[in-house]
XYZ file of C-alpha atoms in Angstrom:
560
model
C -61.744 51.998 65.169
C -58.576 50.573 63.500
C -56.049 53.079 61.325
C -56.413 52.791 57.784
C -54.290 50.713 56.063
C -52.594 51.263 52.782
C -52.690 47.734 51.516
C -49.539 48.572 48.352
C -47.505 50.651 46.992
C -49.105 53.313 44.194
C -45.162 53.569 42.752
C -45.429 57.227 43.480
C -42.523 59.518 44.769
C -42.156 60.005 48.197
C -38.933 61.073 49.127
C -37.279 64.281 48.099
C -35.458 66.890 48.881
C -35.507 70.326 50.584
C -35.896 73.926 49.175
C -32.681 74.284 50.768
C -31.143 72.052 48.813
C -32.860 72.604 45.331
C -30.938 76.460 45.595
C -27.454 74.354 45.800
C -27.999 72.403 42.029
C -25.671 74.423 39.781
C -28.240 75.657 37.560
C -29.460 78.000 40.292
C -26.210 79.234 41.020
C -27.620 82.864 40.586
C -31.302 82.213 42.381
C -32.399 84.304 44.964
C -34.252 83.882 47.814
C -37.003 86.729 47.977
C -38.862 85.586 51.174
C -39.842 82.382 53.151
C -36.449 82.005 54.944
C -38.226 79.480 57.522
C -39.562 77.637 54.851
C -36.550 76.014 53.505
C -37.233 72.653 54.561
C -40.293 72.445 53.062
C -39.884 69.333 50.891
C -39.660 69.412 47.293
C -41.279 65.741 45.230
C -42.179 67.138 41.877
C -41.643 70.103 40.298
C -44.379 72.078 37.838
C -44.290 74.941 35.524
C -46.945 77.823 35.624
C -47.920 78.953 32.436
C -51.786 79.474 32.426
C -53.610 81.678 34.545
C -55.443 78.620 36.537
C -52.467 76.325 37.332
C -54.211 76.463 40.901
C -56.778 73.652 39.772
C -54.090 71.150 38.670
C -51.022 72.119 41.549
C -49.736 69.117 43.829
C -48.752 69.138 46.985
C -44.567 69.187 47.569
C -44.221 71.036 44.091
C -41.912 73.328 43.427
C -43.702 75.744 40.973
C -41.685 77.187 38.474
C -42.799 80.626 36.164
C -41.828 83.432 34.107
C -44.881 85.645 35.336
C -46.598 85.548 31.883
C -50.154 84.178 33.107
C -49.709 87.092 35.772
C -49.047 89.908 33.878
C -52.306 91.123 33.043
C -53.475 90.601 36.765
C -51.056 92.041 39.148
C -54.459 92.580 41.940
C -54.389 88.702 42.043
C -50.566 88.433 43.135
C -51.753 88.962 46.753
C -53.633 86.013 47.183
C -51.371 84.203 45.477
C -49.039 82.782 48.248
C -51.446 81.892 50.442
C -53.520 79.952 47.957
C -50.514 78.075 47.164
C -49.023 77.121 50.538
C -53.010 76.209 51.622
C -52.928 73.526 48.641
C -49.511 72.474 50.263
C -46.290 73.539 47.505
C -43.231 73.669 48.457
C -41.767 77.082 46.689
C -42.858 79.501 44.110
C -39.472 79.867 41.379
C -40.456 83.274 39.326
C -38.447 85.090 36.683
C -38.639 88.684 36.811
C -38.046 91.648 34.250
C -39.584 90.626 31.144
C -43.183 90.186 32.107
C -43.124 91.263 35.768
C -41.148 93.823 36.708
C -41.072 93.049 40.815
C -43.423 91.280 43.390
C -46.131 93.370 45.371
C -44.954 94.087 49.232
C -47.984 92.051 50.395
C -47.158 89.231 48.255
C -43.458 89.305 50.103
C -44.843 90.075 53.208
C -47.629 86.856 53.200
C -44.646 84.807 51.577
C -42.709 85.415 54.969
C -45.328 85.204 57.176
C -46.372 81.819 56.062
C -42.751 80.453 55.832
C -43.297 80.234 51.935
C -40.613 80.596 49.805
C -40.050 83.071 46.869
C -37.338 82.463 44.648
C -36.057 84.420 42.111
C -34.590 82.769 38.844
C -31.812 84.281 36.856
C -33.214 85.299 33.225
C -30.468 82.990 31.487
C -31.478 79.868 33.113
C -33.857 77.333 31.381
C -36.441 75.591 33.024
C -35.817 72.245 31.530
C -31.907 72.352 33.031
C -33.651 73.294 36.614
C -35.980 70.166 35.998
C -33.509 67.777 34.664
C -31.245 68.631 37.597
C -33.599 68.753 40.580
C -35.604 65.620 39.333
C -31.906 63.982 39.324
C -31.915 64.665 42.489
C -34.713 63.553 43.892
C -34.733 60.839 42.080
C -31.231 59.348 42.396
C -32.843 59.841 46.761
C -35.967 57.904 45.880
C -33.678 55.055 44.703
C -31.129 55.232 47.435
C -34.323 55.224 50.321
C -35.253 52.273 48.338
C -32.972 50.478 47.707
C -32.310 50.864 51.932
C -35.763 49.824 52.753
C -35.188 46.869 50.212
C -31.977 45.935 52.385
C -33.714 46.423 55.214
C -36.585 44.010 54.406
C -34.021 41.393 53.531
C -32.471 41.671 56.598
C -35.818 41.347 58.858
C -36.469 38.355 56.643
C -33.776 36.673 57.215
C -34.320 37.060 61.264
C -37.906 35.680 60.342
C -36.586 32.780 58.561
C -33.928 32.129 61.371
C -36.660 31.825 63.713
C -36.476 35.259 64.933
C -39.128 36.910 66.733
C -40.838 40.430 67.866
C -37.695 40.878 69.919
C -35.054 40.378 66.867
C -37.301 42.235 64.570
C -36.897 45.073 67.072
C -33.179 44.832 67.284
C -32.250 44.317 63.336
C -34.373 47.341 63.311
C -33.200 49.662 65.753
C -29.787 48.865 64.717
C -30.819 50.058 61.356
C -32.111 53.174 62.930
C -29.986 53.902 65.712
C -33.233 54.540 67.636
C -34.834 52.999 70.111
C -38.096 50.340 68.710
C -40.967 48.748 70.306
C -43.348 45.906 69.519
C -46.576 47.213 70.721
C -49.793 44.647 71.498
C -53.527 46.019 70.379
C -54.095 47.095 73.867
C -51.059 49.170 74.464
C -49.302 46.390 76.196
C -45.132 46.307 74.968
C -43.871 43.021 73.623
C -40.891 44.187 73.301
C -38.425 46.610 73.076
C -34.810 47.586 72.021
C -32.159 50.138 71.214
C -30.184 52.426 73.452
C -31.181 52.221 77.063
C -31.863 55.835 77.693
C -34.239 56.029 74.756
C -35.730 52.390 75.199
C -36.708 54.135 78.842
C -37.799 57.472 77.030
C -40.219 55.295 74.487
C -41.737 53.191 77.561
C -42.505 56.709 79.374
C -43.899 57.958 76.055
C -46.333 54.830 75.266
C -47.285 54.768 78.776
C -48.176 58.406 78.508
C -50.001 57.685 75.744
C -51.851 54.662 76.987
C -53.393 56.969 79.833
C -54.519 59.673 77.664
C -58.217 59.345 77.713
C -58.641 61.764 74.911
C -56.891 59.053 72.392
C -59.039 56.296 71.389
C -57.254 54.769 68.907
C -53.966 53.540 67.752
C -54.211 55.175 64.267
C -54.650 59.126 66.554
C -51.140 61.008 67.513
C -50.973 61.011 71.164
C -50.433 64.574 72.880
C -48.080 66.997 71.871
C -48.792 67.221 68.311
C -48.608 64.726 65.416
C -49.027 64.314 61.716
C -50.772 61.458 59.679
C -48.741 59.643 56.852
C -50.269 57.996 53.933
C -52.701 56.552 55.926
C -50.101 53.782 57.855
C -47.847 55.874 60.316
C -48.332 58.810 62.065
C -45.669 61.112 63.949
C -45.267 62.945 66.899
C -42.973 66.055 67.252
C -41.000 67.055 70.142
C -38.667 70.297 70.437
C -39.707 70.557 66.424
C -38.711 67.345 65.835
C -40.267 64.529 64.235
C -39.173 62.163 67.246
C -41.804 59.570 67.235
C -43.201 57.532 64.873
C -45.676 54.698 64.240
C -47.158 51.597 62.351
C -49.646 49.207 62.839
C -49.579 46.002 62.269
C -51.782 44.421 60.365
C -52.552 40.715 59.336
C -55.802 38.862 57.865
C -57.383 41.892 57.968
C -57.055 42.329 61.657
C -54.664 45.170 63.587
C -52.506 43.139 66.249
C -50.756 46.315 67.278
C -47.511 48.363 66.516
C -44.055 48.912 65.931
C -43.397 52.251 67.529
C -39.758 54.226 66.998
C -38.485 56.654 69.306
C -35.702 59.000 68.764
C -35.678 62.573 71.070
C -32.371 63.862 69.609
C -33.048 63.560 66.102
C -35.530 62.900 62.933
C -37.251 60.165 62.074
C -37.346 60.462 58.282
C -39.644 59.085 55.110
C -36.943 56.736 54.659
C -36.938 55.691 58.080
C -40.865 54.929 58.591
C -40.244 53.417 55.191
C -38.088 50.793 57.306
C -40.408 50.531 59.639
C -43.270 49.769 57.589
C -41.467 46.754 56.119
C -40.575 46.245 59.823
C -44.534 45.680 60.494
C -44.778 43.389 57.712
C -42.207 41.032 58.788
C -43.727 41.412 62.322
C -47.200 40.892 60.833
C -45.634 37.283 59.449
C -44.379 36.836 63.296
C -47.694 37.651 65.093
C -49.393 35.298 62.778
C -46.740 32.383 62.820
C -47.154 32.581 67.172
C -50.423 32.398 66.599
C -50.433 29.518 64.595
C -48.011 28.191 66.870
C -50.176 29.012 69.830
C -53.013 27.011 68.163
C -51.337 24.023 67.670
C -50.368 23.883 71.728
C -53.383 24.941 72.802
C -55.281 22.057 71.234
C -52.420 19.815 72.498
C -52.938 21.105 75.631
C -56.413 20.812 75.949
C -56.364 17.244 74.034
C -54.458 16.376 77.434
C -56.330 18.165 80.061
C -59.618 16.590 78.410
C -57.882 12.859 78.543
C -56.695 13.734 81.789
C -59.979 14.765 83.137
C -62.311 11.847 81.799
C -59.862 9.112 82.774
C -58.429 8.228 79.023
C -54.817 9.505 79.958
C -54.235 5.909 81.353
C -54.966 3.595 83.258
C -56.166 3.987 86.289
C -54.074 2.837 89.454
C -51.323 2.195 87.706
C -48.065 3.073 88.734
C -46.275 4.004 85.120
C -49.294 4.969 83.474
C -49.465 7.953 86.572
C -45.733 8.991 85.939
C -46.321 9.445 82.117
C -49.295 11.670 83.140
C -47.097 13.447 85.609
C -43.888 13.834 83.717
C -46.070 15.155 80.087
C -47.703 17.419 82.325
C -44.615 18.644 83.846
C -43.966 19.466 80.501
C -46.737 22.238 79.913
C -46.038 23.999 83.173
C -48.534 22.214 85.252
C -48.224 20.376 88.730
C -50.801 17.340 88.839
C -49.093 15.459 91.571
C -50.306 17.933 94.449
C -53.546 17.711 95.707
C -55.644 20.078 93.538
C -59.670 21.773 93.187
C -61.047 21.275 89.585
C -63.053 24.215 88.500
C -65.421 24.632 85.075
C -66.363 27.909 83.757
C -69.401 27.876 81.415
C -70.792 30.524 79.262
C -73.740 31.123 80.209
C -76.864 30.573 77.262
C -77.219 34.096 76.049
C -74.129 34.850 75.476
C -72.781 34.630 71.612
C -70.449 31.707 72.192
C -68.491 32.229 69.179
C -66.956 36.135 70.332
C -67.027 34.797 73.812
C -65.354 31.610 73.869
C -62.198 32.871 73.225
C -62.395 35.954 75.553
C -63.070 33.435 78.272
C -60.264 30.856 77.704
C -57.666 34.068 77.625
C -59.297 35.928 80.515
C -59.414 32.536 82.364
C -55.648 31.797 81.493
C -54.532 34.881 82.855
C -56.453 34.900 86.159
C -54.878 31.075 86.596
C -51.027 32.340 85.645
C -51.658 35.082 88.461
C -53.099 32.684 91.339
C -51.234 29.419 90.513
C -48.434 29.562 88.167
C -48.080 25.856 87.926
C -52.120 25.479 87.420
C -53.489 23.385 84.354
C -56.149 25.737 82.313
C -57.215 24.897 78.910
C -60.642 25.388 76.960
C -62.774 22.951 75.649
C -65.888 23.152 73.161
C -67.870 25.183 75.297
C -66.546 25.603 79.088
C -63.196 26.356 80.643
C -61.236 23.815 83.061
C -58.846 24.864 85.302
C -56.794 22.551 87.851
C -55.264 24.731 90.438
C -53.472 24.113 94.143
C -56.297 23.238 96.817
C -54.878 26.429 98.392
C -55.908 28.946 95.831
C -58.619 31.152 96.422
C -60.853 29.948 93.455
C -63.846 32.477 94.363
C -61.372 35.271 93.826
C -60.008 33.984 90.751
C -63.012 33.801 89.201
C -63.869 36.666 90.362
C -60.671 37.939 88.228
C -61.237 36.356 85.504
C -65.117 37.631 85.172
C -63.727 41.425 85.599
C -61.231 41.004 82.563
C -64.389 39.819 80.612
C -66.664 42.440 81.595
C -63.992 45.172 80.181
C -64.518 43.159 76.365
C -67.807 42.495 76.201
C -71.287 42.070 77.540
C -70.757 37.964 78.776
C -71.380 36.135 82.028
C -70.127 32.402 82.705
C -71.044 30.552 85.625
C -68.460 28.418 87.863
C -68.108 24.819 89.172
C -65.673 23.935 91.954
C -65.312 20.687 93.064
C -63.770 18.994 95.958
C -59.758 18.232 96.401
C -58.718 15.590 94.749
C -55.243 14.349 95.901
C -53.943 12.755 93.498
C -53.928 12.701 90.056
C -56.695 9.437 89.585
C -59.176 11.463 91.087
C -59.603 14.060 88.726
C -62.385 12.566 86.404
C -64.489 12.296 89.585
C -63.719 16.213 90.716
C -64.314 17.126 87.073
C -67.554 15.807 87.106
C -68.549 17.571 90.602
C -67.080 20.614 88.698
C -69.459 20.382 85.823
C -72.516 19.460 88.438
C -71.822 22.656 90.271
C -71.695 24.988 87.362
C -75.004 23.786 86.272
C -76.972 23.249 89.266
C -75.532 26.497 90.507
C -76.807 28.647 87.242
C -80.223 27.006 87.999
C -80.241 28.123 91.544
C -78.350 31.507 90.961
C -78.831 32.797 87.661
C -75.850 33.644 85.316
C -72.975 34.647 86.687
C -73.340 31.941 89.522
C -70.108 30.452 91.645
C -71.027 27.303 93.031
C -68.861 24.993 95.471
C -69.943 20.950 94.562
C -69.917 20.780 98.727
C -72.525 23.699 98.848
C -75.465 22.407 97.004
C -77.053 20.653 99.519
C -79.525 18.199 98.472
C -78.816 18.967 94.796
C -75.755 17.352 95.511
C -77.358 14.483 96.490
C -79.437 14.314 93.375
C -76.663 15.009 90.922
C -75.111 11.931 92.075
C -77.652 9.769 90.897
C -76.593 8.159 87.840
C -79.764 6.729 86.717
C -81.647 10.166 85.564
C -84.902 7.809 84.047
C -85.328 7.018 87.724
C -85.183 10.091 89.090
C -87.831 11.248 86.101
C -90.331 8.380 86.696
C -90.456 9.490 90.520
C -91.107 12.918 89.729
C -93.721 12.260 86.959
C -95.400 9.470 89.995
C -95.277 11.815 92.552
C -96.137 15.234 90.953
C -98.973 13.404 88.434
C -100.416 16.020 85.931
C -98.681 18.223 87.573
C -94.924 16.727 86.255
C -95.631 18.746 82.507
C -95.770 22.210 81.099
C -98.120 20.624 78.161
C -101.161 22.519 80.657
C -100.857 26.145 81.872
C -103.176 25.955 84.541
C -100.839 22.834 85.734
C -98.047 24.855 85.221
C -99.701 27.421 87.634
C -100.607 24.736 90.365
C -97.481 23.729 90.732
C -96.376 27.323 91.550
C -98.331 27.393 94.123
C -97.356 24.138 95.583
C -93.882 24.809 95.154
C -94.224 28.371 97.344
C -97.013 26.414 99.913
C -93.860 24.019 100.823
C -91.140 26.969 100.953
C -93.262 28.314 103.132
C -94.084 25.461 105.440
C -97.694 25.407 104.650
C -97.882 29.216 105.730
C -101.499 30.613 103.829
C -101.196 33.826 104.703
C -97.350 34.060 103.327
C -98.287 32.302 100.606
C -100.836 34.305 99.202
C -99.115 37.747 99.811
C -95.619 35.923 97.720
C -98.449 34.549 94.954
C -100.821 37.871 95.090
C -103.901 35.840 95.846
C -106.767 36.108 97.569
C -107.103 33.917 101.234
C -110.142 32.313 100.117
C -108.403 31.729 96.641
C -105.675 29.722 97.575
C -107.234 28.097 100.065
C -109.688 26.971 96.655
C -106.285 26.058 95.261
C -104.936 24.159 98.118
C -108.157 21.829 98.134
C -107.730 20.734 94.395
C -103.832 20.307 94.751
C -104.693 17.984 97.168
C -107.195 16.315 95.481
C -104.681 15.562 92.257
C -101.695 15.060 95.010
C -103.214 13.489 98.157
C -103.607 14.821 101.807
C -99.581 16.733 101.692
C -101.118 19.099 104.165
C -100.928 16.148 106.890
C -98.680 13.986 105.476
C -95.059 14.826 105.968
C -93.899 12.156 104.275
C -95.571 12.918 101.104
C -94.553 16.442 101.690
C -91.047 15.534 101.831
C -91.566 13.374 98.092
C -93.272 16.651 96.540
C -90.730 18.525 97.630
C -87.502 16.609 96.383
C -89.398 16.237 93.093
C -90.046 19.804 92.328
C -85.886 20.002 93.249
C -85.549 17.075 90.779
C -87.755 19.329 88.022
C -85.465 22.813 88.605
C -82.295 19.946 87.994
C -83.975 19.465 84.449
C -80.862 18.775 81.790
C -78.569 18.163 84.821
């Protein structure tokens, strides 16, 4: 489950500043603090005034609530509950004048007030709420603008390293220099892109994500890993550490889809609103990066596989000669792959049940990373349906396929099956191993089910028939020697040729035969007579035996 996003600003305030600080405007000069020590920090965004008894209904939290005791005159039992009702709907401070319709605050009321970290001011009588509005608004609002106009800097800034061609790692540096913390570009699956900012911190955030990656109980990026955190208008959330606020983080989010995170880490201080404001401009320029990679990524990868598919059926020149080969050589060369070595062609396909249009790209990037971790230098590119991969003649393609199957069955419920074809030593012969490539994934999936690995070399007499080129041929002897039998128009044909099919595996065994087919003796012997009556005397003909045999291999080929 992705975090929710906020998608744009509402305009409403969210900086301020602390109880603390509201005491030190001049027009509190003579306000006292009653109780709540611990709660000065609490943060003040708004301020209200209590003047009817059921302010609770219409109280916001961060407000510091200001009163002259007049709705609570009449109902001193209710001053108890009071405090805690107020710090439950999350206010900052309760302001009260005393002496004119409250004479002083019950003991419990104090005692909650301190309990809870809640503070109780007392106004001076002389004092008028609309100077202590006036001036604390001031405040907080002259610090609304200054965040602002901060972020707005800093969003100029990581636009500018966009627009110079900047990436994740840039974005990371304007940033933590902004910060003075350390920053990390974090992948959907936890992986970091990359990181920057002092070096003992940069090592501190890599211990912390790490942490955080193998903490089972978090599922999700938009959940504050262990130790304690608190969710922030629905984009960031923060971790605390020694009562801190020392981590923070924001997804990033483009076309709807959650690419990752942009994770700051600071263990000696506090990473304020204005700070994650930063940062959540920082995953909007990063959101612009991920997406301008990926179009970039696009754009090579059809290139690439434009190449590899010319390459592969012979259209990248012309064969044998001498030029043509070095262009081939040298443009390859230029994508990181090493044609002039003698090399095995292999072809994953999906496999028919599988929803091709999740899959497909799942197998092209769990394909490319098995190849970059076997054979760096190895060609791998996806085409419509399959993957191709050219890799050294030394690799261990059975256990790279093996890899690459294993990253797929950690995404999702698919199954490809693999060609391998024979060495090809130099670069001409690669349409001819591509095509024993393709012949071994399919003959292999007939023989072996989904999931199959199949070695061209391996396939035995389906090898033989996969070479011939004339498939009407190979039809017309199947539909002369098998008769009725050649179609699936007729059930009881169908069934016939079941039983045929297991009466040659078994080298004419009856007995074998009918325990595989659950028969009767007498049955299939009653079977055997009218197979050879449609067929002709198989039973003591090898020959003919020989002809039904390679013709029910030439049927299981079917779309080869």
């Amino acid at each position: 489950m992705e975090p929710p996003v906020r998608l744009a600003s509402t305009g409403t305030i969210i900086h301020g500043v602390t109880v603390g600080e509201v005491l030190g405007v001049s027009a509190l000069a003579g306000a006292r603090l009653i109780a709540g020590e611990s709660g000065l920090k609490r943060i003040v965004q708004r301020l209200n005034v209590m003047e009817v008894p059921d302010i609770l209904a219409w109280v916001k939290p961060h407000e510091l609530l200001l009163t002259t005791g007049y709705p609570l005159r009449n109902t001193p039992q209710s001053l108890g509950h009071l405090i805690a009702d107020l710090d439950e709907r999350g206010l900052a401070a309760l302001a009260i004048k005393l002496g004119r319709y409250l004479d002083e605050l019950p003991d419990a009321m104090v005692e909650q007030a301190d309990r809870l970290g809640f503070p109780l001011i007392r106004l001076p009588n002389e004092v008028g709420f609309d100077d202590i509005l006036n001036q604390v608004l001031t405040d907080i609002l002259n610090r609304q603008a200054a965040a602002l106009a901060r972020t707005e800097e800093a969003h100029r800034a990581l636009v500018q390293v966009v627009l110079a061609g900047g990436g994740l790692r840039e974005v990371t540096a304007e940033v933590a220099g902004l910060l003075d913390v350390a920053v990390a570009a974090v992948d959907g699956a936890g992986r970091v892109l990359a990181a920057t900012g002092p070096a003992e911190q940069v090592q501190g955030l890599r211990e912390a994500l790490a942490k955080e990656n193998g903490n089972a109980s978090r599922t999700h990026a938009g959940r504050a890993p262990s130790g304690g955190g608190t969710a922030r208008r629905g984009t960031a959330w923060r971790a605390t550490a020694s009562g801190r606020d020392s981590y923070a983080t924001v997804p990033v989010v483009a076309g709807g889809h959650h690419h990752g995170r942009i994770v700051a880490y600071n263990p000696a201080g506090t990473i304020a609103d204005s700070d994650i404001g930063i940062l959540e401009r920082a995953a909007t320029v990063a959101a612009l990066v991920v997406t301008r990679q990926e179009a970039v990524t696009a754009v090579e990868s059809k290139y690439r596989a434009d190449f590899l598919r010319d390459v592969l059926t012979g259209r990248a020149g012309s064969a044998g000669s001498a030029g043509s080969a070095d262009r081939v050589a040298a443009r390859a060369r230029a994508f990181g792959w090493d044609l002039e070595r003698s090399v095995t062609v292999l072809v994953a396909e999906l496999d028919p049940e599988c929803d091709m249009r999740v899959a497909q790209d799942r197998l092209v990037a769990s394909w490319t990373a098995a190849v970059r971790r076997h054979d760096p230098n190895g060609a791998v590119a996806g085409f419509s349906n399959e993957v191709v991969a050219v890799v050294g003649s030394a690799v261990d393609t059975t256990r790279m396929a093996k890899d690459a199957a294993a990253a797929l069955a950690d995404t999702a419920v698919t199954t490809f099956s693999t060609g391998t074809s024979r060495t090809a030593n130099a670069p001409e012969e690669l349409p001819d191993a591509y095509g024993q490539a393709l012949k071994a994934a399919k003959v292999g999936r007939q023989l072996h089910g989904p999931g199959a690995v199949a070695h061209f070399d391996q396939l035995g007499v389906y090898r033989l028939l996969s070479l011939v080129s004339d498939t009407e041929e190979l039809h017309a002897f199947v539909r002369e020697t098998l008769g009725p039998l050649a179609g699936d128009a007729d059930a009881e044909n169908a069934d016939l040729r079941r039983t045929l099919h297991v009466l040659l595996e078994t080298n004419l065994n009856v007995a074998e035969t009918a325990r595989r087919l659950h028969f009767h003796y007498n049955t299939l012997r009653y079977r055997i007579g009218k197979l050879e009556r449609l067929l002709g005397n198989f039973t003591d003909d090898a020959h003919l035996r020989l002809n039904l045999t390679l013709a029910l291999h030439i049927l299981r080929m079917r779309g080869i």
